[in-house]
Coordinates of C-alpha atoms and ligand atoms in Angstrom, one line a residue:
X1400 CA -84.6 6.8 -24.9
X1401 CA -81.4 6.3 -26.4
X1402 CA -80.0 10.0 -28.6
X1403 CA -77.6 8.1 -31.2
X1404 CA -77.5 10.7 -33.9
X1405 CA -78.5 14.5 -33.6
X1406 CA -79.7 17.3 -36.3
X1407 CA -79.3 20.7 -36.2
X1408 CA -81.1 23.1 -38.2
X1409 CA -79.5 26.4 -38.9
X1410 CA -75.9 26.7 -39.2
X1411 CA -75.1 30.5 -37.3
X1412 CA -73.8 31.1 -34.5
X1413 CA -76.1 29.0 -32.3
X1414 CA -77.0 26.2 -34.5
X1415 CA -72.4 26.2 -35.5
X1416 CA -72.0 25.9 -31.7
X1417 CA -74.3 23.1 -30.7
X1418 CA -72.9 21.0 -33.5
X1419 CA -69.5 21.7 -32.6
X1420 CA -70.6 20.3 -28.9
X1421 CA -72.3 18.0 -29.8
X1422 CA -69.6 16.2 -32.6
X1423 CA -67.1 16.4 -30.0
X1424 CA -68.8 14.7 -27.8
X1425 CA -69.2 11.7 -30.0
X1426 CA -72.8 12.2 -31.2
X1427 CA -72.9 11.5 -35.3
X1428 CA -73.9 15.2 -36.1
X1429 CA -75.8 16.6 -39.4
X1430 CA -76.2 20.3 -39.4
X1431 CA -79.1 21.4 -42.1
X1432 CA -78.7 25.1 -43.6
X1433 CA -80.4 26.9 -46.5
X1434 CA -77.7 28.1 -48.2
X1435 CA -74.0 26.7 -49.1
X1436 CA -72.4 29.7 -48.4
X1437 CA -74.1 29.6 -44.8
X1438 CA -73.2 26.2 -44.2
X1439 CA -69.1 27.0 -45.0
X1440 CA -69.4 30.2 -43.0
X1441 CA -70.8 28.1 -39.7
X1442 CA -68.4 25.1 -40.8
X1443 CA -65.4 27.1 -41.1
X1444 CA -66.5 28.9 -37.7
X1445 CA -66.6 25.7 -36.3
X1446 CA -63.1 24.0 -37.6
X1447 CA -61.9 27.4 -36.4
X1448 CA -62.6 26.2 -33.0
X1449 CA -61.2 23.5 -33.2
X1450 CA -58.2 24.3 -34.8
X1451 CA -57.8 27.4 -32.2
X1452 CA -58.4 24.3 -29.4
X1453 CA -55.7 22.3 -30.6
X1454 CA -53.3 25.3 -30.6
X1455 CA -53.6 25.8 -27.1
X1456 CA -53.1 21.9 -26.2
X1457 CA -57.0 22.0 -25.3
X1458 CA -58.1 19.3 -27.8
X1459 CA -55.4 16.4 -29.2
X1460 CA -55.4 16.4 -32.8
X1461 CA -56.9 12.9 -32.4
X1462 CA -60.0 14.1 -30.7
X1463 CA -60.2 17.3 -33.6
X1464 CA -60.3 14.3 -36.2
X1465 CA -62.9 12.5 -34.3
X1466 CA -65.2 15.0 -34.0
X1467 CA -64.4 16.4 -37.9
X1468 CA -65.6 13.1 -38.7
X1469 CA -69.2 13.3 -36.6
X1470 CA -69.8 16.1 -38.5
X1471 CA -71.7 16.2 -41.9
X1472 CA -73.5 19.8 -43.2
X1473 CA -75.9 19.2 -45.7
X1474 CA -78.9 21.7 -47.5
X1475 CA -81.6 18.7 -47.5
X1476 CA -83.8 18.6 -44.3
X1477 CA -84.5 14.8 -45.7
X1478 CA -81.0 13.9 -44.1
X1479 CA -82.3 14.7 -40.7
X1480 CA -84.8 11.5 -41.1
X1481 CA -82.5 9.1 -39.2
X1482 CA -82.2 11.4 -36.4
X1483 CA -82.9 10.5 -32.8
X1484 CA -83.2 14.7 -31.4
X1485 CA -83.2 17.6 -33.7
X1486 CA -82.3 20.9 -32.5
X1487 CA -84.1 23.6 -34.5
X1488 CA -81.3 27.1 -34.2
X1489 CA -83.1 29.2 -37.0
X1490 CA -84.1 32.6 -37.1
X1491 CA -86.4 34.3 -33.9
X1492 CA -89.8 34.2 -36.0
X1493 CA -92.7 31.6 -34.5
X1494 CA -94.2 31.3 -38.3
X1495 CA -90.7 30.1 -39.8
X1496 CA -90.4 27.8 -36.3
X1497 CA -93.8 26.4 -37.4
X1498 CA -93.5 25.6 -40.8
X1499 CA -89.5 23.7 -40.3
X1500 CA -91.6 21.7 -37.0
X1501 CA -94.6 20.9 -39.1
X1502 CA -91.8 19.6 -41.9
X1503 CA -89.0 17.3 -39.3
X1504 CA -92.7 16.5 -38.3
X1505 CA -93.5 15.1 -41.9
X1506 CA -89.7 13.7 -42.5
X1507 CA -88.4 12.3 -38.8
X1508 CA -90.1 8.7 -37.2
X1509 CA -92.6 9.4 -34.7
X1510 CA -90.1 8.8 -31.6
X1511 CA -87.4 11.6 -32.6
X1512 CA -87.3 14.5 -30.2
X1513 CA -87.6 18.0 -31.8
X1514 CA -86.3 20.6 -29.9
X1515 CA -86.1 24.0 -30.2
X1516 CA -83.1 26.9 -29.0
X1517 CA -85.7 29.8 -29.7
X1518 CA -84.5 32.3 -26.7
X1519 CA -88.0 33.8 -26.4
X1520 CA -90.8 32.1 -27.9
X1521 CA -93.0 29.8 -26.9
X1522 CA -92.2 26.0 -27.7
X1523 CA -96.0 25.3 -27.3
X1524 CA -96.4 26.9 -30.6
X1525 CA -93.8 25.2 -32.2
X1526 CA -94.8 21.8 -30.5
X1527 CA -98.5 22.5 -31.8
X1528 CA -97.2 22.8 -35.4
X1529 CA -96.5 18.7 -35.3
X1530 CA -98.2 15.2 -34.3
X1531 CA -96.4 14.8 -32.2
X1532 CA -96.2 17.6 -29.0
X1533 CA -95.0 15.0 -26.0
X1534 CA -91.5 14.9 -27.9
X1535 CA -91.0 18.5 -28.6
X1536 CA -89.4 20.7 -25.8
X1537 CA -86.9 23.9 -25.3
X1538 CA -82.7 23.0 -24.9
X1539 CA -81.5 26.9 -25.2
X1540 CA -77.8 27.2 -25.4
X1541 CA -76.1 30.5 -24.6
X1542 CA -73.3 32.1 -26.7
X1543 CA -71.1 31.4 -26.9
X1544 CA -72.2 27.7 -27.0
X1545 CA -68.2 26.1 -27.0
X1546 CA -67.7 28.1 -23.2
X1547 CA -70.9 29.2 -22.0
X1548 CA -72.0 25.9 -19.7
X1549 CA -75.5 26.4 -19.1
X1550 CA -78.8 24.7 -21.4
X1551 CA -82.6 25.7 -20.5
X1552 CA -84.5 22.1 -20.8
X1553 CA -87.7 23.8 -21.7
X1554 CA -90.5 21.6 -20.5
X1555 CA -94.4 22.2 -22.5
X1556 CA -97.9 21.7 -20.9
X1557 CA -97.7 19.0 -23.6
X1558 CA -93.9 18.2 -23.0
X1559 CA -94.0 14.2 -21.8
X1560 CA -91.5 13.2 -18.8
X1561 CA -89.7 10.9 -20.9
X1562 CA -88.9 13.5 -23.7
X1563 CA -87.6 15.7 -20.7
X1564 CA -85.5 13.7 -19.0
X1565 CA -84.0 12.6 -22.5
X1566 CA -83.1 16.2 -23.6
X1567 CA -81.9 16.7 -19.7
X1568 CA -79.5 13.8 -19.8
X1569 CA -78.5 14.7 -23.6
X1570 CA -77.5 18.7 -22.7
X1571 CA -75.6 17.0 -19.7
X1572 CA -73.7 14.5 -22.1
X1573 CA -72.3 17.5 -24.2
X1574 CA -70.9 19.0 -21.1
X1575 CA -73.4 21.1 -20.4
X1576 CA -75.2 22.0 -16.8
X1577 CA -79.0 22.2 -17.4
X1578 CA -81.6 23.6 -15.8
X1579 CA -85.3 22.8 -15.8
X1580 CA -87.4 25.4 -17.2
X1581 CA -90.8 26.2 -17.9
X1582 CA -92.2 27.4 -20.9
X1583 CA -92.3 31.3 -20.0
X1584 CA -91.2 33.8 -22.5
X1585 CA -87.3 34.0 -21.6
X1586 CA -87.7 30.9 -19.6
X1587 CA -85.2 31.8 -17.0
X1588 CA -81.7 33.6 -18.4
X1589 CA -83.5 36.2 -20.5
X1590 CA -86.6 37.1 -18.4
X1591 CA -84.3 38.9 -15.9
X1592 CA -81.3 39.6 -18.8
X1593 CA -83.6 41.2 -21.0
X1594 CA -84.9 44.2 -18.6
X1595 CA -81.3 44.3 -17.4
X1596 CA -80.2 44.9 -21.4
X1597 CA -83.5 47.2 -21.7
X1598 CA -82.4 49.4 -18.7
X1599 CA -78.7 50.1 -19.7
X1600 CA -79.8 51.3 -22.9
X1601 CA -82.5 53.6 -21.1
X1602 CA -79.5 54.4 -19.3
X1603 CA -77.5 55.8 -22.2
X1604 CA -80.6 57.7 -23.4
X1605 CA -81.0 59.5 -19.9
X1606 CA -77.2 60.3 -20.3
X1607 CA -77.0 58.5 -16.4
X1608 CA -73.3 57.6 -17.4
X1609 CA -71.0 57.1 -20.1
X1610 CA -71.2 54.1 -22.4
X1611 CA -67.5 52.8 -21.1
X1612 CA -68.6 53.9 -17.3
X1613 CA -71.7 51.8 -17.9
X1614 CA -69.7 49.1 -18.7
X1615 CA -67.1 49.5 -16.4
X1616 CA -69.8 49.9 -13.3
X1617 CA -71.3 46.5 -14.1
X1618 CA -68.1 44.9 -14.7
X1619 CA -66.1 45.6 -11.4
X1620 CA -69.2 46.4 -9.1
X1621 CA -71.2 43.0 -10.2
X1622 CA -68.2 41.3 -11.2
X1623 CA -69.7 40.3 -14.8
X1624 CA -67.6 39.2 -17.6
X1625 CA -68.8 41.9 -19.8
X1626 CA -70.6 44.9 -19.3
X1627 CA -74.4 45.5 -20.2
X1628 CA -73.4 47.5 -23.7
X1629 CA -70.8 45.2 -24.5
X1630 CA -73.1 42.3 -24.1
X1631 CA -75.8 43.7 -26.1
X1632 CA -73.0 44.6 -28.8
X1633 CA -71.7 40.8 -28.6
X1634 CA -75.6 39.5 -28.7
X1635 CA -76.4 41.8 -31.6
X1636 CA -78.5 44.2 -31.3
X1637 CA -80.9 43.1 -34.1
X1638 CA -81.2 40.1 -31.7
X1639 CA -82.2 42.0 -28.6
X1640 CA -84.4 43.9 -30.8
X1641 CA -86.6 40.6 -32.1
X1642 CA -86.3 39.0 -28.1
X1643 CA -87.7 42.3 -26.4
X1644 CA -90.2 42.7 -29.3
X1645 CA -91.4 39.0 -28.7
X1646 CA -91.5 39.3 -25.0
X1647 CA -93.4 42.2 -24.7
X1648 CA -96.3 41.0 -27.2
X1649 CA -95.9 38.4 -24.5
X1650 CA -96.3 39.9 -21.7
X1651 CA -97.2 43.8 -22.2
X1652 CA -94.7 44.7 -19.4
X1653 CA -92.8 48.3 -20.4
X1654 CA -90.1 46.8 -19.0
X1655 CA -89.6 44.9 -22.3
X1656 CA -90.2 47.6 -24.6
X1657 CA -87.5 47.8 -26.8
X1658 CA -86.0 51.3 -26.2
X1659 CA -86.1 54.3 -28.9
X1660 CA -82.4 54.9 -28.9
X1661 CA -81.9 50.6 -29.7
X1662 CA -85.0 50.8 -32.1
X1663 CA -82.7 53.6 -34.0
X1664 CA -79.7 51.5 -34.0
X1665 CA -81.2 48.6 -35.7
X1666 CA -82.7 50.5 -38.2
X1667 CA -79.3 52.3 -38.7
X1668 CA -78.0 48.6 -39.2
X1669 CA -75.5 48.8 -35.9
X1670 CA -76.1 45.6 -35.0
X1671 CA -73.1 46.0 -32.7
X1672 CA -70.1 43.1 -33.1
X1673 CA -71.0 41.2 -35.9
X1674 CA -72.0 44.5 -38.2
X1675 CA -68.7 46.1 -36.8
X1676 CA -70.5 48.7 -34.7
X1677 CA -73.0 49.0 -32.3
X1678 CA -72.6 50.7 -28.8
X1679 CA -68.8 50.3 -29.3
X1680 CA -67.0 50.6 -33.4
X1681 CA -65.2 47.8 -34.1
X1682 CA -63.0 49.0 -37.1
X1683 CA -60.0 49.8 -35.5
X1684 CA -57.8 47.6 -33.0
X1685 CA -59.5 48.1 -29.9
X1686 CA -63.0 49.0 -29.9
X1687 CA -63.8 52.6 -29.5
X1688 CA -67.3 53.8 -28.1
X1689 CA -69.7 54.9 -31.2
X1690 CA -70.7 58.3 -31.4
X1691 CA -75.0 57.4 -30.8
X1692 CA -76.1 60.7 -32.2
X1693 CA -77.1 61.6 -28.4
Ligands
CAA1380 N1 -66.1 30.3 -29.4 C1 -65.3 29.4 -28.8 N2 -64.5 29.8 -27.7 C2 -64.6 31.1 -27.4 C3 -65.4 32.0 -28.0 C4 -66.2 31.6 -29.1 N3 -67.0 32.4 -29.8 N4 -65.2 33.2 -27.4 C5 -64.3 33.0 -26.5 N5 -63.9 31.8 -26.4 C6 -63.0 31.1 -25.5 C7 -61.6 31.6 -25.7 O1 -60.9 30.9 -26.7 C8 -61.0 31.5 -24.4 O2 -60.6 30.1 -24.2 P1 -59.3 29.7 -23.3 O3 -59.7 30.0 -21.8 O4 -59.2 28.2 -23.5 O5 -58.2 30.5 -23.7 C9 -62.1 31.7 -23.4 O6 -63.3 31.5 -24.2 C10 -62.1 33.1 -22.8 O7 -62.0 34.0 -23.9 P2 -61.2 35.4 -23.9 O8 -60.0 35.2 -23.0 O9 -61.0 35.7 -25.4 O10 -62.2 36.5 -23.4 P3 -63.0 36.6 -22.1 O11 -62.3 36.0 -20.9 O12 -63.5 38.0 -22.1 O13 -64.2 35.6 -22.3 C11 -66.5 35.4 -23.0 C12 -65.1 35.8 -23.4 C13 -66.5 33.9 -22.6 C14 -67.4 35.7 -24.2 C15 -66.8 36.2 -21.7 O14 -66.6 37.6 -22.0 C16 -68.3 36.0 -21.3 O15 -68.6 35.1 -20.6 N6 -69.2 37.0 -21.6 C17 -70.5 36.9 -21.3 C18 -71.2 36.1 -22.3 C19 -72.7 35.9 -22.0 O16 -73.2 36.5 -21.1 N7 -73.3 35.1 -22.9 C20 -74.8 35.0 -22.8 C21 -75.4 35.8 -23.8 S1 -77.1 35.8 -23.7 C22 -77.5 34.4 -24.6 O17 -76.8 33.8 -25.2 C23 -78.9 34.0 -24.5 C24 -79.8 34.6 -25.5 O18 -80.8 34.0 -25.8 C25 -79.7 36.0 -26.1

């Protein structure tokens, strides 16, 4: 099957990033959020970008136009009807999933793919909640989406091989590598990231090692971009919170409990980057390590 037009639903930092992909890579794109203010927020995060792209020579001024122009935001789901694939980006929580797959279900034809970025839950659920569960599957991005090249294609029990190899091809036409997944809580990326997340933090709370020697470690002995307390703070530690919570319902493993120190920090509202503190405090130039309370 053809994809000639493509919805997203939810307009942060996910459902912002696939759009921008996906208007720049000539796909007519309507992004679907509650709120107006949302919508500018992930709009103007977007034409940030792209403005940011051309600066640097990246993108020709030609190109930023042409994907401005794929791009329409809207606060009606009704717009999505004419929409080959839908990509659901909303919040982490299976009965809000349900309800938005049961409703594209009412408003898109019978042949449109729904898909789902959910980073932990199971797209059976989702897929269960429509008519339709041979075209619903997983494509998770990873932030953020503009540089991070990989997409999970998240294949169902109920998942048919056309819908697959549709949604494969379609996170390859962005740009993107995919990688066939089944539908396992944290499909590939975040069954092993997650305990790796977990375990730094248990690492903090047994006072193994400073938060910046932490960091450091992983950085120049693994050679990752980031280290562990960074990522969490750049993922948001809300959002850890809600994926461990998730995947240890799932699976009962302690290795997924969410640790008491994170479980603290959430409540505290130090959700890391995006609040402007989390394992690191972001108010001043350079971020400075937090003081945990430890
Ligand atoms: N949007 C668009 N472009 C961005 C960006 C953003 N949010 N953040 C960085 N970039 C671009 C920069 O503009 C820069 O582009 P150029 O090379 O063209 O100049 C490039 O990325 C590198 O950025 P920086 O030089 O500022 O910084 P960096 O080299 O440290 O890279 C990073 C930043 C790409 C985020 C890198 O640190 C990294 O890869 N970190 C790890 C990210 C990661 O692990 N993501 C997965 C999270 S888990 C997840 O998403 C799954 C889940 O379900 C929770």
């Amino acid at each position: 099957m053809a994809i000639k037009k493509v919805g997203v639903v939810g307009c942060g930092l996910m459902g912002a990033g696939i759009a921008q992909v996906t208007a720049e890579a000539g796909y007519p794109v309507v992004i679907r959020e509650v709120e107006q203010a949302f919508l500018d927020r992930g709009l103007g995060m977007i034409e940030k970008n792209w403005a940011r792209a051309v600066e640097k020579g990246k993108l020709t001024a030609e190109a930023r136009a042409k994907a401005a122009a794929n791009l329409r935001g809207t606060l009606s789901l009704e717009d999505l009807r004419d929409c080959d694939l839908v990509i659901e980006a909303i919040i982490e929580n299976i009965e809000e999933k349900k309800k938005l797959f049961a409703a594209l279900d009412r408003i898109c034809p019978p042949e449109t793919i729904l898909a789902s970025n959910t980073s932990s839950l199971t797209v059976i659920e989702m897929a269960m909640a429509t008519g339709r569960p041979d075209r619903v599957c997983g494509l998770h991005f990873f932030n953020p989406v503009p540089v991070m090249k990989l997409v999970e294609v998240v294949r169902t029990v109920r998942t048919s091989e056309g819908t697959f190899r549709t949604a494969y091809e379609f996170a390859r036409s962005v740009g993107k590598e995919p990688v066939a997944a089944k539908d396992n809580s944290g499909f590939i990326v975040n069954l092993l990231l997650v305990p790796y997340l977990l375990d730094a933090i248990r690492a903090v709370e047994a006072g193994v090692a400073s938060v910046e020697d932490i960091d450091k470690g992983m950085k120049l002995g693994c050679g990752h971009p980031m280290g562990p307390l960074t990522l969490l703070d750049f993922v948001g530690l809300d959002t850890t919170s809600y994926i461990a919570n998730i995947m240890f319902e799932e699976y009962r493993e302690k290795r997924y409990a969410p640790p008491p120190l994170l479980r603290k920090m959430v409540q505290a509202g130090f959700f890391g980057k995006k609040s402007g503190r989390g394992f690191y405090d972001y108010s001043g130039p350079e971020p400075k390590v937090a003081d945990l309370g430890l």
